[in-house]
Short mmCIF file of C-alpha atoms in Angstrom, two decimals:
data_model
loop_
_atom_site.label_atom_id
_atom_site.label_comp_id
_atom_site.label_asym_id
_atom_site.label_seq_id
_atom_site.Cartn_x
_atom_site.Cartn_y
_atom_site.Cartn_z
CA MET W 1 -49.56 -77.89 90.57
CA LYS W 2 -49.81 -77.64 86.78
CA VAL W 3 -53.32 -76.85 85.58
CA PHE W 4 -54.48 -77.72 82.08
CA ALA W 5 -57.53 -75.97 80.70
CA HIS W 6 -59.72 -78.80 79.44
CA ARG W 7 -61.00 -77.73 76.01
CA GLY W 8 -59.92 -74.24 76.99
CA PHE W 9 -61.75 -72.36 79.74
CA SER W 10 -64.79 -74.50 78.94
CA GLY W 11 -66.59 -73.94 82.23
CA LYS W 12 -67.24 -70.32 81.31
CA TYR W 13 -66.76 -70.14 77.51
CA PRO W 14 -67.76 -72.34 74.54
CA GLU W 15 -65.43 -75.35 74.55
CA ASN W 16 -62.65 -75.79 72.03
CA THR W 17 -62.99 -72.26 70.66
CA MET W 18 -60.31 -69.63 70.33
CA LEU W 19 -62.23 -67.57 72.89
CA ALA W 20 -61.99 -70.40 75.44
CA PHE W 21 -58.27 -70.89 74.72
CA LYS W 22 -57.46 -67.18 75.04
CA LYS W 23 -59.44 -66.86 78.27
CA ALA W 24 -57.62 -69.90 79.70
CA ALA W 25 -54.29 -68.23 78.93
CA GLU W 26 -55.48 -65.00 80.59
CA VAL W 27 -56.16 -66.77 83.89
CA GLY W 28 -52.69 -68.33 83.88
CA CYS W 29 -53.17 -72.00 83.11
CA TYR W 30 -50.07 -74.14 82.45
CA GLY W 31 -51.43 -75.72 79.30
CA ILE W 32 -54.45 -76.45 77.15
CA GLU W 33 -56.00 -79.81 76.32
CA LEU W 34 -57.87 -79.91 73.05
CA ASP W 35 -59.39 -82.49 70.73
CA VAL W 36 -59.08 -82.74 66.97
CA GLN W 37 -61.04 -84.16 64.07
CA LEU W 38 -60.49 -84.27 60.31
CA THR W 39 -62.92 -82.69 57.82
CA LYS W 40 -63.95 -83.99 54.41
CA ASP W 41 -61.33 -81.75 52.78
CA ASP W 42 -58.64 -82.92 55.24
CA GLU W 43 -58.54 -79.83 57.45
CA ILE W 44 -57.67 -80.57 61.07
CA VAL W 45 -60.27 -78.86 63.24
CA ILE W 46 -60.58 -78.55 66.99
CA MET W 47 -63.67 -80.38 68.19
CA HIS W 48 -64.24 -83.02 70.87
CA ASP W 49 -67.08 -84.97 69.28
CA GLU W 50 -67.16 -86.61 65.86
CA THR W 51 -70.39 -84.70 65.23
CA ILE W 52 -71.15 -81.01 65.59
CA ASP W 53 -74.57 -81.64 67.17
CA ARG W 54 -73.76 -81.02 70.86
CA THR W 55 -71.55 -77.94 70.63
CA THR W 56 -72.73 -76.01 67.56
CA SER W 57 -75.79 -74.73 65.75
CA GLY W 58 -75.39 -77.48 63.14
CA THR W 59 -75.79 -81.24 62.90
CA GLY W 60 -73.85 -84.08 61.34
CA TYR W 61 -70.41 -85.66 61.24
CA ILE W 62 -67.38 -83.42 60.85
CA ARG W 63 -65.92 -85.86 58.31
CA ASP W 64 -68.91 -85.13 56.04
CA TYR W 65 -68.28 -81.36 55.91
CA MET W 66 -65.82 -79.23 54.00
CA TYR W 67 -64.13 -76.76 56.35
CA ARG W 68 -65.68 -73.75 54.62
CA GLU W 69 -69.10 -75.24 55.43
CA LEU W 70 -68.20 -75.67 59.08
CA CYS W 71 -67.26 -71.99 59.26
CA LEU W 72 -70.97 -71.21 59.01
CA VAL W 73 -71.99 -72.95 62.25
CA ASP W 74 -71.80 -71.22 65.62
CA CYS W 75 -69.90 -73.03 68.38
CA TYR W 76 -71.99 -71.71 71.23
CA GLY W 77 -72.31 -75.04 73.04
CA LYS W 78 -74.20 -74.61 76.30
CA PHE W 79 -73.77 -70.83 76.07
CA GLU W 80 -76.27 -70.06 73.32
CA GLY W 81 -76.80 -66.31 73.01
CA GLU W 82 -74.13 -65.39 75.59
CA TYR W 83 -71.19 -64.73 73.26
CA GLU W 84 -70.60 -63.48 69.75
CA PHE W 85 -70.38 -66.01 66.91
CA GLN W 86 -67.65 -68.59 67.57
CA ARG W 87 -66.25 -70.46 64.58
CA ILE W 88 -64.76 -73.96 64.74
CA PRO W 89 -61.01 -73.29 64.84
CA THR W 90 -58.42 -75.17 62.82
CA LEU W 91 -55.41 -76.67 64.51
CA ARG W 92 -53.23 -74.44 62.34
CA GLU W 93 -55.03 -71.36 63.70
CA TYR W 94 -54.55 -72.55 67.27
CA LEU W 95 -50.85 -73.40 66.78
CA THR W 96 -50.23 -70.01 65.21
CA TRP W 97 -51.73 -68.35 68.28
CA VAL W 98 -50.18 -70.60 70.96
CA LYS W 99 -46.59 -70.47 69.68
CA ASP W 100 -45.67 -67.34 71.67
CA THR W 101 -47.69 -68.02 74.81
CA GLY W 102 -45.46 -70.57 76.53
CA LEU W 103 -48.45 -72.83 77.06
CA VAL W 104 -48.10 -76.59 76.78
CA THR W 105 -50.60 -78.18 74.40
CA ASN W 106 -52.12 -81.60 74.90
CA ILE W 107 -53.71 -82.77 71.64
CA GLU W 108 -56.13 -85.66 71.92
CA LEU W 109 -56.74 -87.62 68.74
CA LYS W 110 -60.40 -88.54 68.79
CA ASN W 111 -60.82 -90.62 65.67
CA SER W 112 -58.52 -93.63 65.36
CA ALA W 113 -59.90 -94.55 61.92
CA LEU W 114 -58.18 -91.49 60.43
CA PHE W 115 -55.02 -91.83 62.51
CA GLN W 116 -52.37 -92.11 59.75
CA LYS W 117 -54.03 -89.50 57.55
CA PHE W 118 -54.26 -87.16 60.53
CA LEU W 119 -50.61 -87.63 61.45
CA HIS W 120 -49.54 -86.86 57.91
CA HIS W 121 -51.51 -83.59 57.92
CA LEU W 122 -50.36 -82.65 61.42
CA SER W 123 -46.70 -83.16 60.57
CA GLY W 124 -47.23 -80.99 57.47
CA ILE W 125 -48.69 -78.18 59.56
CA LEU W 126 -45.84 -78.34 62.05
CA TYR W 127 -43.28 -78.35 59.26
CA LEU W 128 -44.90 -75.48 57.32
CA LEU W 129 -45.36 -73.29 60.36
CA TYR W 130 -42.01 -74.37 61.81
CA MET W 131 -42.84 -72.71 65.04
CA VAL W 132 -43.88 -75.46 67.42
CA ASP W 133 -41.23 -77.51 69.17
CA LEU W 134 -42.37 -81.12 69.15
CA ASP W 135 -41.52 -81.43 72.83
CA LEU W 136 -44.24 -78.85 73.55
CA ILE W 137 -46.85 -81.05 71.92
CA GLN W 138 -48.01 -83.85 74.16
CA CYS W 139 -50.26 -86.61 72.89
CA ILE W 140 -52.42 -89.01 74.85
CA CYS W 141 -50.64 -91.97 73.28
CA ARG W 142 -46.80 -92.02 73.20
CA ASN W 143 -46.95 -93.99 69.95
CA VAL W 144 -48.60 -90.99 68.31
CA LEU W 145 -45.70 -88.71 69.19
CA CYS W 146 -43.14 -91.32 68.09
CA CYS W 147 -44.99 -91.77 64.81
CA LEU W 148 -45.21 -88.00 64.36
CA LEU W 149 -41.48 -87.60 64.93
CA GLN W 150 -40.83 -90.36 62.40
CA ILE W 151 -43.06 -88.72 59.76
CA THR W 152 -41.58 -85.27 60.44
CA ASN W 153 -37.99 -86.48 60.15
CA THR W 154 -38.45 -88.13 56.73
#
């Protein structure tokens, strides 16, 4: 059986944080499922909700924040006070870390309104880092992967 860590090891650590992802890898999961959103300055960040209200010390829509502003909120989620400060990670940060782990990554696009803009930025990250095989990236919707391949190959 192949086990994916949903938002990382989110049962024990703050969801969608580098801590949760690293702990999931330590316990031997097959892959990691994560969610992404786009900030006001077009940074792809890892966050399930469109707002930061439920999982951080802040409030508001991610799309209304510059990434540098989001770096100031703590992603403690339901674990307030249990762990050191956890910053909202970027997809670039995650992909840089995951490249040598052998883990499969399932990226869920949460905001369809920003779909094309997101794909453009994601393909740029993959191209610049040139370290992630596209067959290791699985998307919820096959059309997303096909579109990504099309953008990347142009």
